[in-house]
Coordinates of C-alpha atoms in Angstrom, one line a residue:
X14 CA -29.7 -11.7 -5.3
X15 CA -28.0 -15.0 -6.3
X16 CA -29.7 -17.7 -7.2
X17 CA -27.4 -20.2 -9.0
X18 CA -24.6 -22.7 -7.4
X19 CA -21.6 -20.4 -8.3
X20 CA -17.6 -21.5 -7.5
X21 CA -15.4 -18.3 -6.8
X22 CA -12.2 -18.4 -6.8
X23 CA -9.7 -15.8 -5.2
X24 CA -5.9 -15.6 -6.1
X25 CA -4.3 -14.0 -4.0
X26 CA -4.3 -14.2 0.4
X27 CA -3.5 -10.4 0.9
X28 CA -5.9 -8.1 2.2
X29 CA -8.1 -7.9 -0.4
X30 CA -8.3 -11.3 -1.3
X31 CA -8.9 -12.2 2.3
X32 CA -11.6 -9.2 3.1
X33 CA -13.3 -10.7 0.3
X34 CA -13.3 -13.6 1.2
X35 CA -15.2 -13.2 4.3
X36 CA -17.6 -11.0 3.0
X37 CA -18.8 -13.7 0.4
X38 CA -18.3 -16.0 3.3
X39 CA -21.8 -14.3 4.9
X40 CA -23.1 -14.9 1.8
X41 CA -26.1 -17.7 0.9
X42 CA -24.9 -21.6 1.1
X43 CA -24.9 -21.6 -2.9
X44 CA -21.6 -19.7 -3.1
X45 CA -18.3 -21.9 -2.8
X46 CA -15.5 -19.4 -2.1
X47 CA -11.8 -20.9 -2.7
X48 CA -9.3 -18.3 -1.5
X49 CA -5.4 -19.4 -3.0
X50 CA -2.6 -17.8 -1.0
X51 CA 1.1 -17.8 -2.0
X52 CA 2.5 -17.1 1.6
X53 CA 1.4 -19.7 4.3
X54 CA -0.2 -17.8 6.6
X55 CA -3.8 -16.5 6.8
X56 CA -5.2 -13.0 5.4
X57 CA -3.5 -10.3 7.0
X58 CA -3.1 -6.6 7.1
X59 CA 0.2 -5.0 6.2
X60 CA 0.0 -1.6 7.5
X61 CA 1.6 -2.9 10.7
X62 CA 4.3 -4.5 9.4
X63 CA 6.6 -0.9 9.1
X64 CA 4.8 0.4 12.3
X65 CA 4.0 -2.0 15.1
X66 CA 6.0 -4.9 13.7
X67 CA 9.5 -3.4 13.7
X68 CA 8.5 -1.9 16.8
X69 CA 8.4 -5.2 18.4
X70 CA 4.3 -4.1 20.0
X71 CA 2.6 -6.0 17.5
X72 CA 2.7 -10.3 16.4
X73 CA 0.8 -11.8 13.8
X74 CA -2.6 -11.5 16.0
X75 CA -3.0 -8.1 16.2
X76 CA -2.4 -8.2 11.9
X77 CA -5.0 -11.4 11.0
X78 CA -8.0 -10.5 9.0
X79 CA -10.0 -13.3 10.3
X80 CA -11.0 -13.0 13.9
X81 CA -12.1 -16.1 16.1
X82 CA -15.6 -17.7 15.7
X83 CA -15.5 -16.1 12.0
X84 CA -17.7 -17.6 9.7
X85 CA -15.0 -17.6 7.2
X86 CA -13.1 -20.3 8.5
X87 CA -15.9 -22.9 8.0
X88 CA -17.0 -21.3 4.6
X89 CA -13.7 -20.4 3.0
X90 CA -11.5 -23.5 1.4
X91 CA -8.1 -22.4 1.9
X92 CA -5.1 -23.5 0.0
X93 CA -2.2 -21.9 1.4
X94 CA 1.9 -21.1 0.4
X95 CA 1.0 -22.4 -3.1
X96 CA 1.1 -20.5 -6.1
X97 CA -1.2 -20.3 -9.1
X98 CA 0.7 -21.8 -12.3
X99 CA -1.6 -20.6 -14.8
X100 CA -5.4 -19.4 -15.6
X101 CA -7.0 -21.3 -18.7
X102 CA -9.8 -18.7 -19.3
X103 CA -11.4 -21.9 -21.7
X104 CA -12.2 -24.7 -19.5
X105 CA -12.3 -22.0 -16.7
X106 CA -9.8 -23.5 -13.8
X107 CA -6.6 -22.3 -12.2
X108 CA -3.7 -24.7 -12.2
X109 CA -1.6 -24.5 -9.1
X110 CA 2.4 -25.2 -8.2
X111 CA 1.0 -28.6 -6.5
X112 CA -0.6 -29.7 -9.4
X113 CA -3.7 -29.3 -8.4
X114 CA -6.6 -27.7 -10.7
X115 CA -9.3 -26.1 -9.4
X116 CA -12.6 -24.6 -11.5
X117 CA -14.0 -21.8 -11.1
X118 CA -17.2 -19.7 -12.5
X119 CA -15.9 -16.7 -11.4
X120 CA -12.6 -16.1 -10.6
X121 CA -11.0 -12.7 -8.8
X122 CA -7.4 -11.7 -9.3
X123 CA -5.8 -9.7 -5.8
X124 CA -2.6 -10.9 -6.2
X125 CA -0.9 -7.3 -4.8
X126 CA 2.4 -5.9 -4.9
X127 CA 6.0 -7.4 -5.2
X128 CA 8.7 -5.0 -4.0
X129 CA 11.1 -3.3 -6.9
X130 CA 14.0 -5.3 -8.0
X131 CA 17.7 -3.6 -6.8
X132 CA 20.6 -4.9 -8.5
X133 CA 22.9 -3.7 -7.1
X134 CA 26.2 -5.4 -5.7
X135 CA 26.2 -7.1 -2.7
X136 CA 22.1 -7.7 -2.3
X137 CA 22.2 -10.8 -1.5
X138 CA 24.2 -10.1 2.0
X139 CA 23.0 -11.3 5.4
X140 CA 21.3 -8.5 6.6
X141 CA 20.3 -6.8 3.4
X142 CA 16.1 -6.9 3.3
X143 CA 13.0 -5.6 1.6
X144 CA 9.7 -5.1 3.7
X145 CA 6.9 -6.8 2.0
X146 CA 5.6 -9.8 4.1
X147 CA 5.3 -10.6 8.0
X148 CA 7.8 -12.8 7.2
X149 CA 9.6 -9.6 6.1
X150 CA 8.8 -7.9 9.1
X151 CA 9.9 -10.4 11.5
X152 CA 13.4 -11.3 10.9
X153 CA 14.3 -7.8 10.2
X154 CA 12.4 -6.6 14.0
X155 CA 14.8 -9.5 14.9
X156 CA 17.6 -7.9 13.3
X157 CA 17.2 -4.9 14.9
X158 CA 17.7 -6.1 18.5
X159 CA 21.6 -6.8 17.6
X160 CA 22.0 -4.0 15.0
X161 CA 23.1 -0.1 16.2
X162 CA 23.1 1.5 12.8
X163 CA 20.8 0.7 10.4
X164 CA 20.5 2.2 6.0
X165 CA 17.4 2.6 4.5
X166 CA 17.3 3.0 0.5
X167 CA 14.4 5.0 -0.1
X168 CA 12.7 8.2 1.6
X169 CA 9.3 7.3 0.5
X170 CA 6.5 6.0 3.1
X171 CA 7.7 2.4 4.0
X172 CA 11.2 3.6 4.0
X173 CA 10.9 6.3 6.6
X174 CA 8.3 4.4 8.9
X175 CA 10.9 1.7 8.9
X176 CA 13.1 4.8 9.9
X177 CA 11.3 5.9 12.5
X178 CA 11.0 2.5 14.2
X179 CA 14.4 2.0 13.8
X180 CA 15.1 5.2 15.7
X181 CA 12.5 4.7 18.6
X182 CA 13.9 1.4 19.5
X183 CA 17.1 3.4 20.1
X184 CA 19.0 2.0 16.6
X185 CA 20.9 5.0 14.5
X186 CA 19.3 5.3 10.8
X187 CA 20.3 6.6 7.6
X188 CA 17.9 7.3 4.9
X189 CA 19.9 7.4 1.5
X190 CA 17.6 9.0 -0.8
X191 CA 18.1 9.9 -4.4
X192 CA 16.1 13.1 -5.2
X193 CA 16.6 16.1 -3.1
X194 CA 14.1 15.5 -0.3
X195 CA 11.8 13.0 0.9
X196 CA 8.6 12.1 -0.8
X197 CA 9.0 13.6 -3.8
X198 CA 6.7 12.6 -6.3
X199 CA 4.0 12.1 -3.6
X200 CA 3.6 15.4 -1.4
X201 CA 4.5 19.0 -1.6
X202 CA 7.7 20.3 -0.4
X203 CA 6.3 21.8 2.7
X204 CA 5.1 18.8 4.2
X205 CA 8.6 16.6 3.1
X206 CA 9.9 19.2 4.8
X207 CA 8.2 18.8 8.5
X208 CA 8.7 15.5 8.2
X209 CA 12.2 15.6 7.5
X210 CA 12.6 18.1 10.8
X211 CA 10.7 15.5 13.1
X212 CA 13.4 12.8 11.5
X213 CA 16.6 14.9 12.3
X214 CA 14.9 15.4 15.7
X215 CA 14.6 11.9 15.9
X216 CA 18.1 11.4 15.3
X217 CA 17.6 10.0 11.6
X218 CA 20.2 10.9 9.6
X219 CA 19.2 12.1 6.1
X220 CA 21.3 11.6 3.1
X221 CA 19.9 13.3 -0.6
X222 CA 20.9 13.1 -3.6
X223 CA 22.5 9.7 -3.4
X224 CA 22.5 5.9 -4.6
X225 CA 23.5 2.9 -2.9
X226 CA 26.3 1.7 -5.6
X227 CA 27.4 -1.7 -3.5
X228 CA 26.9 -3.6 0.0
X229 CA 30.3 -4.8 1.0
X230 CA 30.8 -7.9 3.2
X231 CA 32.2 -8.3 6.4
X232 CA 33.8 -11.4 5.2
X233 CA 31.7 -13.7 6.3
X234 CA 28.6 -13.3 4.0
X235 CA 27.4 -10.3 6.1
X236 CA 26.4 -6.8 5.6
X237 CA 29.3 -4.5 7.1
X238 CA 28.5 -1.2 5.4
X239 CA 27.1 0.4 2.1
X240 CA 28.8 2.4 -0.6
X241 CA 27.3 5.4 -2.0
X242 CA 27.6 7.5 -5.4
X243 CA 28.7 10.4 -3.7
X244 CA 31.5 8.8 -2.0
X245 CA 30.2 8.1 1.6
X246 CA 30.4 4.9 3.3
X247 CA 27.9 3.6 5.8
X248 CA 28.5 1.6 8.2
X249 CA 25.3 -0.2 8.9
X250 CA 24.8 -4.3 9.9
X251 CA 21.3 -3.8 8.6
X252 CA 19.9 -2.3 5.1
X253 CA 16.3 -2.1 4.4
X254 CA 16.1 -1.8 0.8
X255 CA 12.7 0.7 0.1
X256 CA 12.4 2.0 -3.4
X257 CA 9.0 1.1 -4.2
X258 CA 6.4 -1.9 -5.2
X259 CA 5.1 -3.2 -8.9
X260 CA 1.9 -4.9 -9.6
X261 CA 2.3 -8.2 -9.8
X262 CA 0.0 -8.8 -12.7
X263 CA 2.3 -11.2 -14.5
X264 CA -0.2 -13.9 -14.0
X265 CA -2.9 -11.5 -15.5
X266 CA -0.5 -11.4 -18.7
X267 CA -0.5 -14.8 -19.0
X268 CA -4.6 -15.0 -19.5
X269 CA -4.5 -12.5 -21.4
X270 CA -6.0 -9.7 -19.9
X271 CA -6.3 -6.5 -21.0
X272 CA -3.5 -4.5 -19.0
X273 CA -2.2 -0.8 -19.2
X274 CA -1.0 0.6 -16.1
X275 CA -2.6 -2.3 -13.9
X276 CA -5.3 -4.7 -14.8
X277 CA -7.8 -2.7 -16.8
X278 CA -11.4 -3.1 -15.0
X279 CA -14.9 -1.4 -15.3
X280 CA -16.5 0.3 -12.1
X281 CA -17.3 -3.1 -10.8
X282 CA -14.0 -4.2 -10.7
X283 CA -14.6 -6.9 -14.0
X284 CA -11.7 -7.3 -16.6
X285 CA -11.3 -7.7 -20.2
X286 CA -13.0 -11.2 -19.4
X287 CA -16.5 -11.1 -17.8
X288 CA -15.8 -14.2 -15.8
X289 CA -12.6 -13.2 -14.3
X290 CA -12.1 -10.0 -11.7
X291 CA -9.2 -7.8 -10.5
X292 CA -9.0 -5.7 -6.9
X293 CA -6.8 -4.3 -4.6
X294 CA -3.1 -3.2 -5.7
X295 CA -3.3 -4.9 -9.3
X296 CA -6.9 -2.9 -10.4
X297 CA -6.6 -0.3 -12.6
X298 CA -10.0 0.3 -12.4
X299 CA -12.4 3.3 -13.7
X300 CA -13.4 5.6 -11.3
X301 CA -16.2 7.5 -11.7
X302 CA -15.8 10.6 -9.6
X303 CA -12.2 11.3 -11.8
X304 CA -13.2 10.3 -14.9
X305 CA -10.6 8.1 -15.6
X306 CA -8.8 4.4 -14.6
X307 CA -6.5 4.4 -11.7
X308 CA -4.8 2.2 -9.7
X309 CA -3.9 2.6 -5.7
X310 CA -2.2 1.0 -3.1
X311 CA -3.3 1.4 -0.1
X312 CA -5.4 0.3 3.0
X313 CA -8.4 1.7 2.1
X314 CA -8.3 0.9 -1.3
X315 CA -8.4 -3.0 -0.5
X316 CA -11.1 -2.6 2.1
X317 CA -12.9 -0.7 -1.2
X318 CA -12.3 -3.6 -3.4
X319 CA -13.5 -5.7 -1.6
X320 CA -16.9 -4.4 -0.7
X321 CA -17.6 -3.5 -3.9
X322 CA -16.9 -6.9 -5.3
X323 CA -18.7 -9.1 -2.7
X324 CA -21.3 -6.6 -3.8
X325 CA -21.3 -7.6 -7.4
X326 CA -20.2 -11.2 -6.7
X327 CA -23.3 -11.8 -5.0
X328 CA -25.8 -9.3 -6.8
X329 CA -26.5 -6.9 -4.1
X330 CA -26.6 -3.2 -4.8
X331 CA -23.6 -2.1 -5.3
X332 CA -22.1 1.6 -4.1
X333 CA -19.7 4.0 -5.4
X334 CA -15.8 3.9 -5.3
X335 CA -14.7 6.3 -2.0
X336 CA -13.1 9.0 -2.8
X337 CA -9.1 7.6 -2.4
X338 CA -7.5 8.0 1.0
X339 CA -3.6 6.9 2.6
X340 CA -2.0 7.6 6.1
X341 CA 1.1 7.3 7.2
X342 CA 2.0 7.5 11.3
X343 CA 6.0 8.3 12.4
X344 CA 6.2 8.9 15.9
X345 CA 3.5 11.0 17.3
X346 CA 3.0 12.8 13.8
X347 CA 0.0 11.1 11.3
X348 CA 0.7 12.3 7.1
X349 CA -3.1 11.6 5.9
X350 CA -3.5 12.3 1.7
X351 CA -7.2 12.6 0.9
X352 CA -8.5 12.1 -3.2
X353 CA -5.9 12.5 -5.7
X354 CA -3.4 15.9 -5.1
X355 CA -1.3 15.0 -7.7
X356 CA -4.1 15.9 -10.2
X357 CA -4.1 19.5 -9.3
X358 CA -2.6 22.1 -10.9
X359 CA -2.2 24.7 -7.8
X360 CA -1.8 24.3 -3.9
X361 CA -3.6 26.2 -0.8
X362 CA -2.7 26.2 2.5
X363 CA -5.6 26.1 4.9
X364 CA -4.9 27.9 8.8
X365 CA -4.4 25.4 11.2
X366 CA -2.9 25.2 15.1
X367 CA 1.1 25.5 14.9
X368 CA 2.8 22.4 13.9
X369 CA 0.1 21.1 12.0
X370 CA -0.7 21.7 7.8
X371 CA -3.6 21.3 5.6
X372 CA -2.9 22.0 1.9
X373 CA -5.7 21.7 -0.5
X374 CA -4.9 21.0 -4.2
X375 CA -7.3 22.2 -7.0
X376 CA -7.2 21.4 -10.6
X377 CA -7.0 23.4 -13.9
X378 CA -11.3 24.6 -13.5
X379 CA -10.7 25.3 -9.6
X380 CA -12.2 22.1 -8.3
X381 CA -10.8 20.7 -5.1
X382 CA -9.3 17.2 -6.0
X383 CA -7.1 16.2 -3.1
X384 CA -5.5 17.2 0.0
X385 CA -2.5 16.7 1.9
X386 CA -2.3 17.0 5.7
X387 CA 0.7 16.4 8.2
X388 CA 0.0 16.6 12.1
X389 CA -1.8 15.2 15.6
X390 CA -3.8 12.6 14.3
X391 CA -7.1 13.8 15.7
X392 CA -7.0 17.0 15.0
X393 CA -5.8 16.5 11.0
X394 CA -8.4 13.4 11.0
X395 CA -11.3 15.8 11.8
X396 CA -10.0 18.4 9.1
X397 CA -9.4 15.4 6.5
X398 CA -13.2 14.4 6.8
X399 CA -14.3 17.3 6.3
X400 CA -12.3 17.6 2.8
X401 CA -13.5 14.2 1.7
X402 CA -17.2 15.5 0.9
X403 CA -15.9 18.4 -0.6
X404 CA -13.6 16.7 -2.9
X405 CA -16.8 13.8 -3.2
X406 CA -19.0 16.8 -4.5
X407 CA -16.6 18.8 -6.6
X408 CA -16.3 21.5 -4.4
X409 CA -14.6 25.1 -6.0
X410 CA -11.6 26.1 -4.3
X411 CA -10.8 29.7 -5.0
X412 CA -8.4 32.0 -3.9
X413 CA -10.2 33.5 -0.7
X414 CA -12.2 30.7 0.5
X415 CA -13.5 27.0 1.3
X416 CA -15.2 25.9 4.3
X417 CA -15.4 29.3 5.5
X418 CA -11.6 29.9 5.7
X419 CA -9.3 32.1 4.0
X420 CA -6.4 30.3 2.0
X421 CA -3.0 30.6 1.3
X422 CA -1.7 30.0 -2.4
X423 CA 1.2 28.1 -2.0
X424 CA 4.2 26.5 -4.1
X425 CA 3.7 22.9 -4.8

């Protein structure tokens, strides 16, 4: 246990930075816990924003990380919609866009994702959006109460759930994406291609092999429709531009971390600097079951981070990284990726009720290092946890069996 005066500091107000934060905040009195956050609202969770959000069913409340009677909120010192300036890793403080300069003896990097840059003519229109914040969230929700058509750049997971909202509050969507079917660097062809017949069902109209090359105006510095590479125009008083976030690790560059595909970290989360930290989206950190650093966004992931690091922070034993897991819910169908699929060099199909898939992915020695399911939530839930201790203990996946059934080889 601690059992020194010690001064954390967390950059960043995101989910990880704010789970952390009130995990440390049940810690002993001797740890101060500064939390800086460059939005200014509290911790929240952002896995609602493209679901319950845009649906208009959820507010801010149901998103919050801090609940009521928390003891967070008398432990934590808060300063909110301020950004940090610059880290001097020397005297050890954090200069922020108020001026203000606070110290720190340990000091935890979860400053997240920004959303992809998109150049393109046009972006700037009324009605042209990313998703990223509630903020985001809001004012595009708001947008769809007046909209009937609606583009969506991207066919990756924010993109179509923003699709899929879109189309259950009755709007008309078109997903313009530029490879030639949804998802493709992230699951295998079979289950892009459910999910692309439960869109079409939906209504969603789905555009490949295309770019958006310009939004024109409607004169009046609003969005009236988008021009593609192929030629089409669509109409649309709403875009939601979806092509994908970046670490923002630019304030990591500054101090002079060590960076490579995110903020380079040990098992316990500690960079290049033994006094300074990195977790959630920005933490490329080792992980010991793969063998190797890697870097995740996701819900899960955050929720990780931030157990392991109040763990460390405050010298308690400290567990394992899980093994990795991401959901994704359109209408009544849930798209659940347990481990790392992309890792293995061969795909099975596992027998499950109609409508539903479960396709395990081994790598080069036949060790089951992911899977990829897409169905009823409950009944692809049960099935995922089942794969998460076999891909936890290295499980062989042959050709004939695993868990007692018989499996499919199947084209990634």
């Amino acid at each position: 246990m601690m059992t020194e005066r010690c001064r954390i500091v967390i950059v960043g107000g995101g989910h990880a930075g704010g789970r952390l934060a009130q995990l440390l905040s049940r810690g002993p009195d001797r740890v101060h816990v500064t939390l800086v956050g460059a939005e200014p609202i509290y911790p929240y969770e952002r896995p609602p924003l493209s679901k319950g959000v845009l649906l208009g069913t959820s507010g801010l409340d149901d998103c919050v990380l801090w609940k009521p009677n928390d003891p967070v909120w008398e432990r934590v010192e808060t300063h909110l919609g301020v950004a940090v300036e610059d880290v001097d890793r020397v005297r050890k403080n954090i200069r922020l866009s108020d001026g203000k300069v606070i110290r720190y003896d340990r000091l935890v990097l979860a400053t997240g994702s920004r959303v992809r840059g998109f150049p393109v003519q046009g972006s700037q229109l009324r009605g042209v959006f990313s998703l990223r914040s509630y903020a985001d969230a809001q004012t595009v929700s708001k947008y769809f109460l007046a909209s009937n058509r609606v583009a969506v750049v991207g066919g990756g997971f924010i993109g179509l759930e923003v699709a899929a909202a879109a189309a259950q509050r009755g709007i008309q969507p078109r997903v313009i994406e530029a490879s030639d079917r949804l998802l493709s660097r992230l699951v295998p062809r079979l289950v892009a291609d459910r999910l692309a017949e439960t869109h079409l069902h939906a209504g969603v109209q789905l555009t490949y092999g295309a770019m958006v090359e310009r939004f024109v105006s409607n004169g009046h510095g609003s969005l009236k429709r988008a021009v593609l590479s192929n030629g089409d125009a669509v109409d649309c008083s709403v875009a939601v531009v979806a092509v994908g976030v970046e670490p923002e690790i630019s304030l990591a560059i500054g101090a002079g971390l060590e960076i490579d595909i995110g903020v380079i970290t040990n098992e316990q989360l500690r960079t290049s600097d033994p006094n300074i930290f990195a977790c959630g989206d920005i933490a490329a950190f080792w992980h010991p079951l793969y063998q190797r650093h890697i870097r995740l966004e996701s819900w899960q992931n955050a929720e990780d981070h931030a157990r392991i690091l109040a763990a460390v922070l405050l010298g308690e034993e400290v567990t394992a990284p899980s093994v990795p897991f991401f959901w994704s819910d359109q209408y009544d169908l849930s798209l659940q990726i347990m481990g790392l699929p992309h890792l293995g060099t061969s795909t099975r199909r596992k027998p499950t009720a109609s409508g539903s898939a479960i396709l395990l992915h081994c790598d080069a020695l036949e060790r089951l290092v992911g899977a990829t399911a897409i169905g009823p939530t409950a009944l692809i839930g049960r099935e995922l946890r089942k794969m998460r201790q076999l891909i936890a203990s290295r499980a062989i996946c042959n050709s004939v069996t695993l868990d007692g059934a018989e499996l499919e080889v199947v084209a990634g």
